[in-house]
Amino acid sequence: MAFIEPITIKDAIERIDRKNYLLPAIQREFVWAPGQIGKLFDSLMRDYPISSFLFWEVESENVDKYQFYEFIRDYHERDNYHNPKANLSGSAGIIAILDGQQRLTSLYIGLKGSYAQNVLKKRRNNDAVFSKRYLYLNLFYGSVEDSDVEYEFSFLTQKEAGVRDDKNFWFKVGDILDIVEPVDVNDYLLNNDAAQFGKDNFRLANKALFKLHDVIHKSKSINFFLERGEDLDKVLNIFIRVNSGGTKLNSSDLLLSIATAQWKDKDAREEITQFVDEVNGICDGFNINKDFVLKCCLVLADFRDIAFKVKNFNKANMLHIERQWEDITKAIRSTVILLANFGYSGATLKSNNALIPIAYYLQKIGSPKDFDIASKYEADRKAIFKWLVIVLLKGTFGGQPDNVLRPIREVIRGTDQGFPFEEIVSKLKGTSKSLAFDEDEIARLLRYGYNETPTYSVLAFLYPTLDFRNKFHQDHIFPKKMFTKKRLLEAGIKDDEIDFFMAKFNSLANLQLLEGIPNQEKSDKDFDTWLANKYPLEADRRDYRAKHYIPDIDLSFANFREFIEQREKLLTNAFKNMLA
């Protein structure tokens, strides 16, 4: 490895543009936020070092041995965040970036591209929230005391950047590439009437723009080492040492890169990335990631060792996974669809790893297409649902998931009588991963509250006969709107009771699952009034109370304390019976 003479940012950008610089499959995807990009440019303007880079020279005869990707230019948080695969036919050799991808991509986006982000965090299917923004430098910005930046860089729309006054004069950073000679800086400022905002502002603009020109065109700030070896193991080892400080490798991105280099007929990175996007789009959306898919590959391929270690991603294992890829993805997809039909989404699923044994079981029985709805699988679905809720509430897959995945897989592998719920319980009995609940753990279930991640699991467990393919809402039995100090006082609640009311209105004891339309009908109505109007017959009210664990007491708002205390007893008894 040799240290090579530094180059300018302009030189680096041109080489990225010409596809002389590419990214090997071992690189993670771009993850920097706009603020990080702005701070990188601010550091360059202040002559701060931005660390050295590590490049890998790949000769033309060896280019087709590996998979490479282009730099992303116009980043879009929803539609364009994957690096495009590089077409290297006829390539005369390339330079692959082993260390510095985030910085170089940030420079490339800032000078040549754009950044579209859902700034308002609104619905992702709304195109309007993803405005294309370019990096601008405010030439009138003067450093502010206690600020961690000296130059103001910001991603703006063209309309936002068009606002000019004595505090704002935005210059599109990419335009500096067209200002070749320093004398052109003054021409730009004069042609754009910067002088009309006063002498001090003109001096600030002059200083900032000259500095930006120097940083991009003259300063050789891209310092790099060049590795010329062609040994993949050596290159991977260098990459691991640089990116993880020599610590044990456990990054799915690195392991995925090895799979990409070793799969024969498919591109592992593209396959897994596209599959992750697909399953995350099912129903209300999930938060599946590459780590999960790779772990599924190790477990579902029935490898003895399922740990995230480089040795488990050897060529033989990777080719075996490639051959099984369709079966593995079919099982995972079926599992996620099943979870969606149980009413789960990324917001309510506490552990993705809890899905792996289900996927293993579905793969074992051939991942039937209609498993989620066919009546002949009803008993299986009930057993899986009960098991899933229990492991989610117990936190079974916290800590070291491999220690519980191995014994559960062993049980599933050895059974032919449906999903082996009882056998798994027996296998884990007496271990730190026991699925039994003691009284303290049952009491803890009552402490969950409205919209907490585990709350859906607790509530769903209480309604084993519901068809969760319908949308159910977490409904406040006594309407949430009543629980303000002002309204409580107006309702005649005594001061010494108010704290109890406020502490309990969001608790599990005041929650039930209702379908969307009944929940909307109930809305903010007093519970006793709504119940009497909805179910005029006593027999129907009795059925409703039994289904929703409603105590047969006075259900007026003033009796909220007794309601909570009595319902907690009913829920506790229900949990004890169901978890016995």
Coordinates of C-alpha atoms in Angstrom, one line a residue, residues 17-562:
D17 CA -18.3 11.5 -13.2
R18 CA -16.2 9.5 -15.6
K19 CA -16.8 6.3 -13.5
N20 CA -13.1 6.0 -12.9
Y21 CA -14.0 5.9 -9.2
L22 CA -16.5 3.2 -8.2
L23 CA -17.8 1.5 -5.0
P24 CA -17.1 -2.2 -4.4
A25 CA -20.0 -4.3 -3.1
I26 CA -18.4 -4.3 0.4
Q27 CA -19.4 -0.7 0.8
R28 CA -22.5 0.3 2.7
E29 CA -25.1 2.5 1.0
F30 CA -25.1 6.3 1.4
V31 CA -26.5 7.3 4.8
W32 CA -25.4 10.9 5.5
A33 CA -28.0 13.5 6.3
P34 CA -28.1 17.0 4.7
G35 CA -26.6 18.5 7.9
Q36 CA -23.6 16.2 7.8
I37 CA -22.9 17.2 4.2
G38 CA -23.1 20.9 5.1
K39 CA -20.6 20.4 7.9
L40 CA -18.2 18.6 5.6
F41 CA -18.2 21.6 3.3
D42 CA -17.8 23.9 6.3
S43 CA -14.8 21.9 7.5
L44 CA -13.2 22.2 4.1
M45 CA -13.8 26.0 4.0
R46 CA -12.1 26.3 7.4
D47 CA -9.1 24.2 6.3
Y48 CA -10.0 21.4 8.7
P49 CA -8.6 18.0 7.8
I50 CA -11.3 15.6 6.6
S51 CA -9.1 12.4 7.1
S52 CA -7.4 10.4 4.4
F53 CA -9.1 8.0 1.9
L54 CA -8.3 4.5 1.0
F55 CA -8.5 3.5 -2.7
W56 CA -8.1 0.1 -4.3
E57 CA -6.7 -0.2 -7.9
V58 CA -8.3 -2.9 -9.9
E59 CA -6.7 -3.8 -13.2
S60 CA -8.9 -4.3 -16.3
E61 CA -8.3 -8.0 -16.4
N62 CA -9.7 -8.4 -12.9
V63 CA -12.6 -5.9 -13.0
D64 CA -15.2 -8.6 -13.9
K65 CA -14.2 -10.7 -10.9
Y66 CA -16.1 -8.4 -8.5
Q67 CA -19.3 -6.4 -8.4
F68 CA -19.0 -2.6 -8.4
Y69 CA -21.5 0.3 -8.1
E70 CA -21.7 3.9 -9.2
F71 CA -21.9 6.8 -6.8
I72 CA -25.4 8.0 -6.2
R73 CA -25.8 11.6 -7.5
D74 CA -29.5 12.7 -7.1
Y75 CA -30.4 11.2 -3.8
H76 CA -34.1 10.7 -3.1
E77 CA -35.0 9.3 0.4
R78 CA -37.9 7.2 -1.1
D79 CA -37.2 6.7 -4.8
N80 CA -33.5 6.8 -5.3
Y81 CA -31.3 5.7 -2.4
H82 CA -29.7 2.6 -3.9
N83 CA -26.4 2.8 -5.8
P84 CA -26.8 1.8 -9.4
K85 CA -24.8 -1.2 -10.6
A86 CA -21.8 -0.2 -12.7
N87 CA -21.5 -1.4 -16.3
L88 CA -17.8 -2.2 -16.7
S89 CA -17.8 -3.8 -20.1
G90 CA -14.6 -2.8 -21.9
S91 CA -13.3 -1.0 -18.8
A92 CA -9.6 -0.1 -18.7
G93 CA -9.4 -0.6 -14.9
I94 CA -10.9 1.3 -12.1
I95 CA -10.3 2.7 -8.6
A96 CA -12.6 1.3 -5.9
I97 CA -13.2 3.3 -2.8
L98 CA -12.5 1.2 0.4
D99 CA -12.7 4.1 2.8
G100 CA -14.3 7.5 2.2
Q101 CA -17.5 6.6 0.4
Q102 CA -19.8 8.8 2.6
R103 CA -17.5 11.8 2.2
L104 CA -17.0 11.5 -1.5
T105 CA -20.7 10.9 -2.1
S106 CA -21.5 14.0 -0.1
L107 CA -19.1 16.0 -2.2
Y108 CA -20.6 14.6 -5.4
I109 CA -24.2 15.3 -4.3
G110 CA -23.2 18.8 -3.1
L111 CA -21.4 19.7 -6.3
K112 CA -23.2 17.7 -9.0
G113 CA -26.4 16.4 -7.6
S114 CA -29.4 17.0 -5.4
Y115 CA -31.0 15.7 -2.2
A116 CA -34.8 15.0 -1.8
Q117 CA -35.9 14.3 1.8
N118 CA -39.2 14.1 3.5
V119 CA -38.5 17.0 5.7
L120 CA -42.0 17.4 7.0
K121 CA -42.3 13.6 7.8
K122 CA -45.6 13.4 6.1
R123 CA -47.1 10.4 4.2
R124 CA -44.4 8.9 2.0
N125 CA -46.8 8.4 -0.9
N126 CA -47.1 12.2 -1.3
D127 CA -44.7 13.3 -4.0
A128 CA -45.0 16.9 -3.0
V129 CA -43.1 16.4 0.3
F130 CA -40.0 15.2 -1.6
S131 CA -38.8 18.5 -3.1
K132 CA -35.5 18.3 -5.0
R133 CA -33.0 20.5 -3.2
Y134 CA -29.5 21.6 -4.1
L135 CA -26.7 22.6 -1.9
Y136 CA -26.2 26.4 -1.5
L137 CA -23.8 28.6 0.3
N138 CA -25.0 31.8 2.0
L139 CA -22.4 34.4 0.9
F140 CA -23.7 37.0 3.3
Y141 CA -23.4 34.7 6.4
G142 CA -21.2 36.0 9.1
S143 CA -19.9 33.6 11.8
V144 CA -22.1 33.6 14.9
E145 CA -20.6 33.3 18.4
D146 CA -21.1 29.8 19.9
S147 CA -22.0 28.4 16.4
D148 CA -20.3 25.2 15.4
V149 CA -20.2 26.4 11.7
E150 CA -18.5 29.3 10.2
Y151 CA -20.1 29.0 6.7
E152 CA -23.8 28.4 6.2
F153 CA -24.4 25.6 3.8
S154 CA -28.0 24.4 3.2
F155 CA -30.0 22.3 0.8
L156 CA -32.7 24.5 -0.7
T157 CA -35.3 24.5 -3.5
Q158 CA -34.5 26.9 -6.3
K159 CA -37.5 29.0 -5.0
E160 CA -36.1 29.2 -1.5
A161 CA -32.6 30.1 -2.8
G162 CA -34.0 32.9 -4.9
V163 CA -34.8 35.0 -1.8
R164 CA -32.1 37.7 -1.5
D165 CA -31.8 40.4 1.2
D166 CA -29.2 41.9 3.4
K167 CA -28.9 38.5 5.3
N168 CA -29.3 36.0 2.5
F169 CA -27.5 35.7 -0.8
W170 CA -27.5 32.1 -1.8
F171 CA -24.9 30.6 -4.2
K172 CA -25.5 27.2 -5.7
V173 CA -22.3 25.3 -4.7
G174 CA -22.2 23.3 -7.9
D175 CA -21.8 26.5 -10.0
I176 CA -18.3 26.9 -8.6
L177 CA -17.2 24.2 -11.0
D178 CA -17.9 26.6 -13.9
I179 CA -16.0 29.5 -12.3
V180 CA -12.6 28.4 -13.6
E181 CA -10.4 31.5 -13.0
P182 CA -10.4 33.5 -9.7
V183 CA -11.1 36.7 -11.5
D184 CA -14.5 35.2 -12.5
V185 CA -15.5 35.3 -8.8
N186 CA -15.8 39.1 -8.9
D187 CA -17.5 39.0 -12.2
Y188 CA -20.2 36.7 -10.7
L189 CA -20.8 39.0 -7.8
L190 CA -21.0 42.1 -9.9
N191 CA -23.2 40.5 -12.5
N192 CA -25.6 39.4 -9.7
D193 CA -25.7 42.8 -8.0
A194 CA -24.2 41.7 -4.7
A195 CA -22.9 45.3 -4.2
Q196 CA -26.4 46.7 -3.8
F197 CA -26.6 45.1 -0.3
G198 CA -23.7 47.1 1.1
K199 CA -19.9 47.1 1.3
D200 CA -19.7 44.7 4.3
N201 CA -21.9 42.2 2.7
F202 CA -20.0 42.4 -0.6
R203 CA -16.7 41.7 1.3
L204 CA -18.3 38.7 3.0
A205 CA -19.5 37.4 -0.3
N206 CA -16.1 38.0 -1.9
K207 CA -14.3 36.2 0.8
A208 CA -16.6 33.2 0.9
L209 CA -16.7 32.7 -2.9
F210 CA -12.9 33.1 -3.3
K211 CA -12.5 30.5 -0.5
L212 CA -14.9 28.1 -2.1
H213 CA -13.1 28.4 -5.4
D214 CA -9.8 27.7 -3.7
V215 CA -11.2 24.7 -1.8
I216 CA -12.6 23.1 -4.9
H217 CA -10.1 24.0 -7.6
K218 CA -6.8 24.4 -5.9
S219 CA -6.5 22.8 -2.5
K220 CA -5.3 19.2 -2.7
S221 CA -7.5 18.0 0.2
I222 CA -8.1 14.5 -1.1
N223 CA -5.3 12.6 0.6
F224 CA -5.4 8.9 -0.1
F225 CA -3.6 5.5 0.2
L226 CA -3.7 3.2 -2.8
E227 CA -3.9 -0.6 -2.5
R228 CA -2.8 -2.4 -5.6
G229 CA -3.4 -6.0 -4.5
E230 CA -6.0 -8.3 -6.1
D231 CA -6.5 -10.7 -3.2
L232 CA -10.1 -10.3 -2.1
D233 CA -9.4 -11.7 1.4
K234 CA -6.7 -9.1 1.9
V235 CA -8.9 -6.3 0.6
L236 CA -11.7 -7.4 2.9
N237 CA -9.4 -7.6 5.8
I238 CA -8.1 -4.1 5.1
F239 CA -11.7 -2.8 4.8
I240 CA -12.7 -4.5 8.0
R241 CA -9.8 -3.1 9.9
V242 CA -10.4 0.4 8.6
N243 CA -14.1 0.4 9.2
S244 CA -14.4 -1.5 12.5
G245 CA -11.0 -0.8 14.2
G246 CA -10.1 -4.5 14.0
T247 CA -13.1 -5.6 16.1
K248 CA -15.0 -8.7 15.4
L249 CA -17.1 -8.2 12.2
N250 CA -20.8 -8.3 12.6
S251 CA -22.0 -5.9 9.9
S252 CA -24.6 -7.2 7.5
D253 CA -23.3 -4.8 4.8
L254 CA -19.8 -6.4 4.9
L255 CA -21.2 -10.0 4.9
L256 CA -23.6 -9.1 2.1
S257 CA -20.7 -7.9 0.1
I258 CA -19.0 -11.3 0.5
A259 CA -22.3 -13.0 -0.7
T260 CA -22.4 -10.6 -3.7
A261 CA -18.8 -11.5 -4.7
Q262 CA -19.6 -15.3 -4.4
W263 CA -23.1 -15.8 -5.7
K264 CA -22.9 -17.3 -9.2
D265 CA -26.1 -16.5 -11.0
K266 CA -27.7 -13.7 -8.9
D267 CA -26.6 -10.4 -7.5
A268 CA -27.0 -10.9 -3.8
R269 CA -27.0 -7.1 -3.0
E270 CA -29.7 -6.4 -5.5
E271 CA -31.8 -9.4 -4.6
I272 CA -31.7 -8.8 -0.9
T273 CA -32.2 -5.0 -1.2
Q274 CA -35.2 -5.4 -3.5
F275 CA -36.6 -8.1 -1.3
V276 CA -36.3 -5.9 1.8
D277 CA -38.1 -3.1 0.0
E278 CA -40.8 -5.5 -1.1
V279 CA -41.7 -7.0 2.3
N280 CA -41.5 -3.7 4.0
G281 CA -44.3 -2.5 1.7
I282 CA -46.7 -5.2 2.8
C283 CA -50.0 -3.8 4.4
D284 CA -49.1 -1.0 6.9
G285 CA -45.4 -1.5 6.5
F286 CA -42.7 -3.4 8.4
N287 CA -39.1 -2.6 9.4
I288 CA -37.3 -5.6 8.0
N289 CA -33.6 -5.0 7.2
K290 CA -30.7 -6.8 5.6
D291 CA -29.5 -8.2 8.9
F292 CA -32.8 -10.0 9.3
V293 CA -32.7 -11.5 5.8
L294 CA -29.1 -12.6 6.2
K295 CA -29.9 -14.2 9.6
C296 CA -32.9 -16.0 8.0
C297 CA -30.6 -17.3 5.3
L298 CA -28.3 -18.9 7.9
V299 CA -31.2 -20.4 9.9
L300 CA -33.4 -21.5 7.0
A301 CA -30.5 -23.0 5.1
D302 CA -30.0 -25.2 8.2
F303 CA -26.3 -24.3 8.8
R304 CA -25.1 -25.6 12.1
D305 CA -23.5 -22.3 12.9
I306 CA -25.8 -19.3 12.5
A307 CA -23.6 -16.6 13.9
F308 CA -22.7 -13.4 11.9
K309 CA -19.1 -14.5 11.2
V310 CA -17.1 -14.2 8.0
K311 CA -16.3 -17.9 8.1
N312 CA -20.1 -18.7 7.8
F313 CA -20.3 -16.7 4.6
N314 CA -17.8 -18.9 2.8
K315 CA -18.2 -19.8 -0.9
A316 CA -19.9 -23.1 -0.3
N317 CA -22.5 -21.7 2.1
M318 CA -23.2 -18.7 -0.2
L319 CA -23.8 -21.0 -3.2
H320 CA -26.1 -23.1 -1.0
I321 CA -28.1 -20.0 0.0
E322 CA -28.2 -18.9 -3.6
R323 CA -29.8 -22.2 -4.6
Q324 CA -32.3 -21.9 -1.8
W325 CA -33.0 -18.2 -2.3
E326 CA -36.5 -18.6 -3.8
D327 CA -37.6 -21.0 -1.0
I328 CA -36.1 -18.7 1.7
T329 CA -37.8 -15.5 0.3
K330 CA -41.1 -17.3 -0.2
A331 CA -41.0 -18.4 3.5
I332 CA -40.2 -14.9 4.7
R333 CA -42.8 -13.3 2.5
S334 CA -45.4 -15.7 3.7
T335 CA -44.4 -15.0 7.3
V336 CA -44.7 -11.2 6.9
I337 CA -48.1 -11.6 5.2
L338 CA -49.2 -13.8 8.1
L339 CA -48.0 -11.2 10.6
A340 CA -49.9 -8.5 8.7
N341 CA -53.1 -10.7 9.0
F342 CA -52.5 -10.9 12.7
G343 CA -52.7 -7.1 12.7
Y344 CA -49.0 -6.4 13.2
S345 CA -46.8 -3.8 11.4
G346 CA -43.4 -2.3 12.0
A347 CA -44.9 -0.1 14.7
T348 CA -46.2 -3.0 16.8
L349 CA -43.7 -5.7 16.1
K350 CA -41.1 -5.5 18.9
S351 CA -38.6 -8.1 17.5
N352 CA -38.1 -9.0 13.9
N353 CA -36.1 -12.1 15.0
A354 CA -39.3 -13.6 16.4
L355 CA -40.4 -14.1 12.7
I356 CA -37.4 -16.4 12.0
P357 CA -38.8 -19.6 13.6
I358 CA -42.2 -19.0 11.9
A359 CA -40.4 -18.7 8.5
Y360 CA -38.4 -21.8 9.3
Y361 CA -41.6 -23.7 10.0
L362 CA -43.4 -22.4 6.9
Q363 CA -40.4 -23.3 4.7
K364 CA -40.5 -26.8 6.3
I365 CA -44.2 -27.3 5.2
G366 CA -43.6 -25.8 1.8
S367 CA -44.8 -22.2 2.5
P368 CA -48.4 -22.9 1.4
K369 CA -49.8 -20.0 -0.6
D370 CA -53.0 -19.9 1.4
F371 CA -51.6 -20.5 4.8
D372 CA -52.8 -17.1 6.1
I373 CA -56.5 -17.8 5.2
A374 CA -57.2 -21.5 4.6
S375 CA -59.3 -23.1 7.2
K376 CA -57.2 -26.3 7.3
Y377 CA -54.3 -24.2 8.8
E378 CA -56.4 -22.5 11.4
A379 CA -55.0 -24.6 14.3
D380 CA -51.5 -23.8 13.1
R381 CA -52.2 -20.1 12.9
K382 CA -53.6 -20.1 16.4
A383 CA -50.6 -21.9 17.8
I384 CA -48.2 -19.5 15.9
F385 CA -50.1 -16.5 17.1
K386 CA -50.1 -17.5 20.8
W387 CA -46.4 -18.4 20.6
L388 CA -45.6 -15.1 18.8
V389 CA -47.4 -12.9 21.4
I390 CA -45.7 -14.7 24.3
V391 CA -42.2 -14.4 22.9
L392 CA -42.8 -10.7 22.1
L393 CA -44.1 -10.0 25.6
K394 CA -41.3 -12.0 27.2
G395 CA -38.6 -10.4 25.2
T396 CA -37.4 -13.9 24.3
F397 CA -35.2 -12.7 21.4
G398 CA -33.4 -9.9 23.3
G399 CA -29.7 -10.3 24.1
Q400 CA -28.2 -13.2 22.1
P401 CA -31.0 -14.4 19.7
D402 CA -28.8 -17.3 18.5
N403 CA -29.1 -19.0 21.9
V404 CA -32.8 -19.3 21.4
L405 CA -33.0 -19.7 17.7
R406 CA -31.0 -22.9 17.7
P407 CA -33.1 -24.9 20.2
I408 CA -36.4 -23.7 18.6
R409 CA -35.1 -24.7 15.2
E410 CA -34.2 -28.1 16.6
V411 CA -37.7 -28.6 17.9
I412 CA -39.4 -27.5 14.6
R413 CA -37.1 -29.7 12.6
G414 CA -38.1 -32.7 14.6
T415 CA -41.9 -32.3 14.5
D416 CA -44.5 -33.3 11.9
Q417 CA -47.6 -32.5 13.9
G418 CA -48.2 -28.8 13.2
F419 CA -46.5 -25.8 14.7
P420 CA -44.9 -27.3 17.9
F421 CA -46.0 -24.6 20.5
E422 CA -46.1 -27.0 23.5
E423 CA -42.8 -28.6 22.5
I424 CA -41.0 -25.3 22.3
V425 CA -42.4 -24.3 25.7
S426 CA -41.1 -27.6 27.1
K427 CA -37.7 -27.2 25.4
L428 CA -37.1 -23.7 27.0
K429 CA -38.5 -24.6 30.4
G430 CA -36.0 -24.0 33.2
T431 CA -33.8 -21.8 31.0
S432 CA -33.3 -18.1 31.0
K433 CA -35.6 -18.0 27.9
S434 CA -38.5 -19.8 29.6
L435 CA -41.9 -18.9 28.2
A436 CA -43.6 -19.2 31.5
F437 CA -45.0 -16.0 33.2
D438 CA -44.9 -15.5 36.9
E439 CA -47.3 -13.3 38.8
D440 CA -44.9 -10.3 38.6
E441 CA -44.7 -10.6 34.8
I442 CA -48.4 -10.8 34.5
A443 CA -48.8 -7.7 36.6
R444 CA -46.3 -6.0 34.4
L445 CA -48.6 -6.5 31.4
L446 CA -51.1 -4.2 32.9
R447 CA -48.6 -1.4 33.1
Y448 CA -48.4 -1.0 29.3
G449 CA -50.2 2.0 27.9
Y450 CA -51.8 3.5 24.8
N451 CA -49.7 3.1 21.6
E452 CA -46.7 1.6 23.4
T453 CA -45.1 -1.1 21.1
P454 CA -46.1 -4.1 23.3
T455 CA -49.6 -2.9 24.0
Y456 CA -51.0 -4.3 20.7
S457 CA -49.6 -7.7 21.5
V458 CA -51.2 -7.6 25.0
L459 CA -54.6 -6.5 23.6
A460 CA -54.5 -8.9 20.7
F461 CA -53.8 -11.8 23.1
L462 CA -57.0 -11.0 25.0
Y463 CA -59.1 -11.4 21.8
P464 CA -58.3 -14.8 20.4
T465 CA -61.4 -15.0 18.3
L466 CA -61.0 -11.8 16.3
D467 CA -60.2 -11.7 12.6
F468 CA -57.3 -9.4 12.6
R469 CA -57.4 -8.9 8.9
N470 CA -59.9 -6.3 9.8
K471 CA -58.4 -3.1 11.1
F472 CA -58.7 -2.7 14.9
H473 CA -58.0 0.4 16.8
Q474 CA -56.8 0.9 20.4
D475 CA -59.9 2.5 21.9
H476 CA -60.1 4.4 25.2
I477 CA -63.1 2.9 26.9
F478 CA -63.6 6.1 28.8
P479 CA -62.9 8.8 26.2
K480 CA -59.5 10.4 26.2
K481 CA -60.9 13.9 25.8
M482 CA -62.4 13.8 29.3
F483 CA -59.0 13.5 31.0
T484 CA -57.9 17.0 31.5
K485 CA -57.8 18.7 34.9
K486 CA -60.3 21.2 33.8
R487 CA -62.8 18.7 32.5
L488 CA -62.3 16.4 35.5
L489 CA -63.2 19.3 37.8
E490 CA -66.2 20.2 35.7
A491 CA -67.3 16.6 35.9
G492 CA -67.3 16.8 39.7
I493 CA -64.2 14.7 40.3
K494 CA -62.6 15.5 43.6
D495 CA -59.0 16.8 43.8
D496 CA -57.7 13.8 45.6
E497 CA -59.0 11.6 42.7
I498 CA -57.7 13.5 39.8
D499 CA -54.2 12.1 40.0
F500 CA -55.6 8.6 39.8
F501 CA -57.7 9.5 36.8
M502 CA -54.8 11.1 35.0
A503 CA -52.5 8.2 35.7
K504 CA -54.8 5.5 34.5
F505 CA -56.7 6.8 31.5
N506 CA -54.0 5.7 29.1
S507 CA -53.4 2.4 30.9
L508 CA -54.3 -1.1 29.5
A509 CA -57.3 -1.3 31.9
N510 CA -58.9 1.6 29.9
L511 CA -58.2 0.1 26.5
Q512 CA -60.0 -2.3 24.2
L513 CA -59.8 -3.3 20.5
L514 CA -62.5 -2.0 18.3
E515 CA -62.9 -2.1 14.5
G516 CA -62.6 1.2 12.8
I517 CA -66.3 2.0 12.2
P518 CA -67.5 1.1 15.7
N519 CA -64.6 3.1 17.1
Q520 CA -65.6 6.1 15.0
E521 CA -69.2 5.7 16.1
K522 CA -68.2 5.5 19.8
S523 CA -65.8 8.4 19.4
D524 CA -65.9 10.8 22.4
K525 CA -69.3 9.6 23.7
D526 CA -69.7 8.7 27.4
F527 CA -69.1 5.0 27.6
D528 CA -72.3 4.1 29.6
T529 CA -74.4 6.1 27.2
W530 CA -72.8 4.7 24.1
L531 CA -73.1 1.1 25.4
A532 CA -76.8 1.5 26.2
N533 CA -77.6 3.0 22.8
K534 CA -75.5 0.5 20.9
Y535 CA -76.9 -2.5 22.7
P536 CA -80.4 -1.8 23.9
L537 CA -80.9 -5.4 25.0
E538 CA -79.3 -6.6 28.3
A539 CA -78.2 -9.9 26.7
D540 CA -76.3 -8.1 24.0
R541 CA -74.6 -5.8 26.6
R542 CA -73.7 -8.9 28.7
D543 CA -72.0 -10.4 25.6
Y544 CA -70.2 -7.2 25.0
R545 CA -68.9 -7.0 28.6
A546 CA -67.8 -10.6 28.5
K547 CA -65.9 -10.2 25.1
H548 CA -64.2 -7.0 26.3
Y549 CA -63.6 -7.9 30.0
I550 CA -65.9 -5.1 31.2
P551 CA -67.0 -5.5 34.8
D552 CA -70.7 -5.6 35.6
I553 CA -70.7 -2.4 37.7
D554 CA -71.8 1.2 37.4
L555 CA -70.1 2.4 34.2
S556 CA -70.6 6.1 34.8
F557 CA -67.5 8.4 34.5
A558 CA -67.5 9.2 38.2
N559 CA -67.0 5.5 38.9
F560 CA -63.8 5.3 36.9
R561 CA -61.6 4.2 39.9
E562 CA -63.7 1.2 40.6

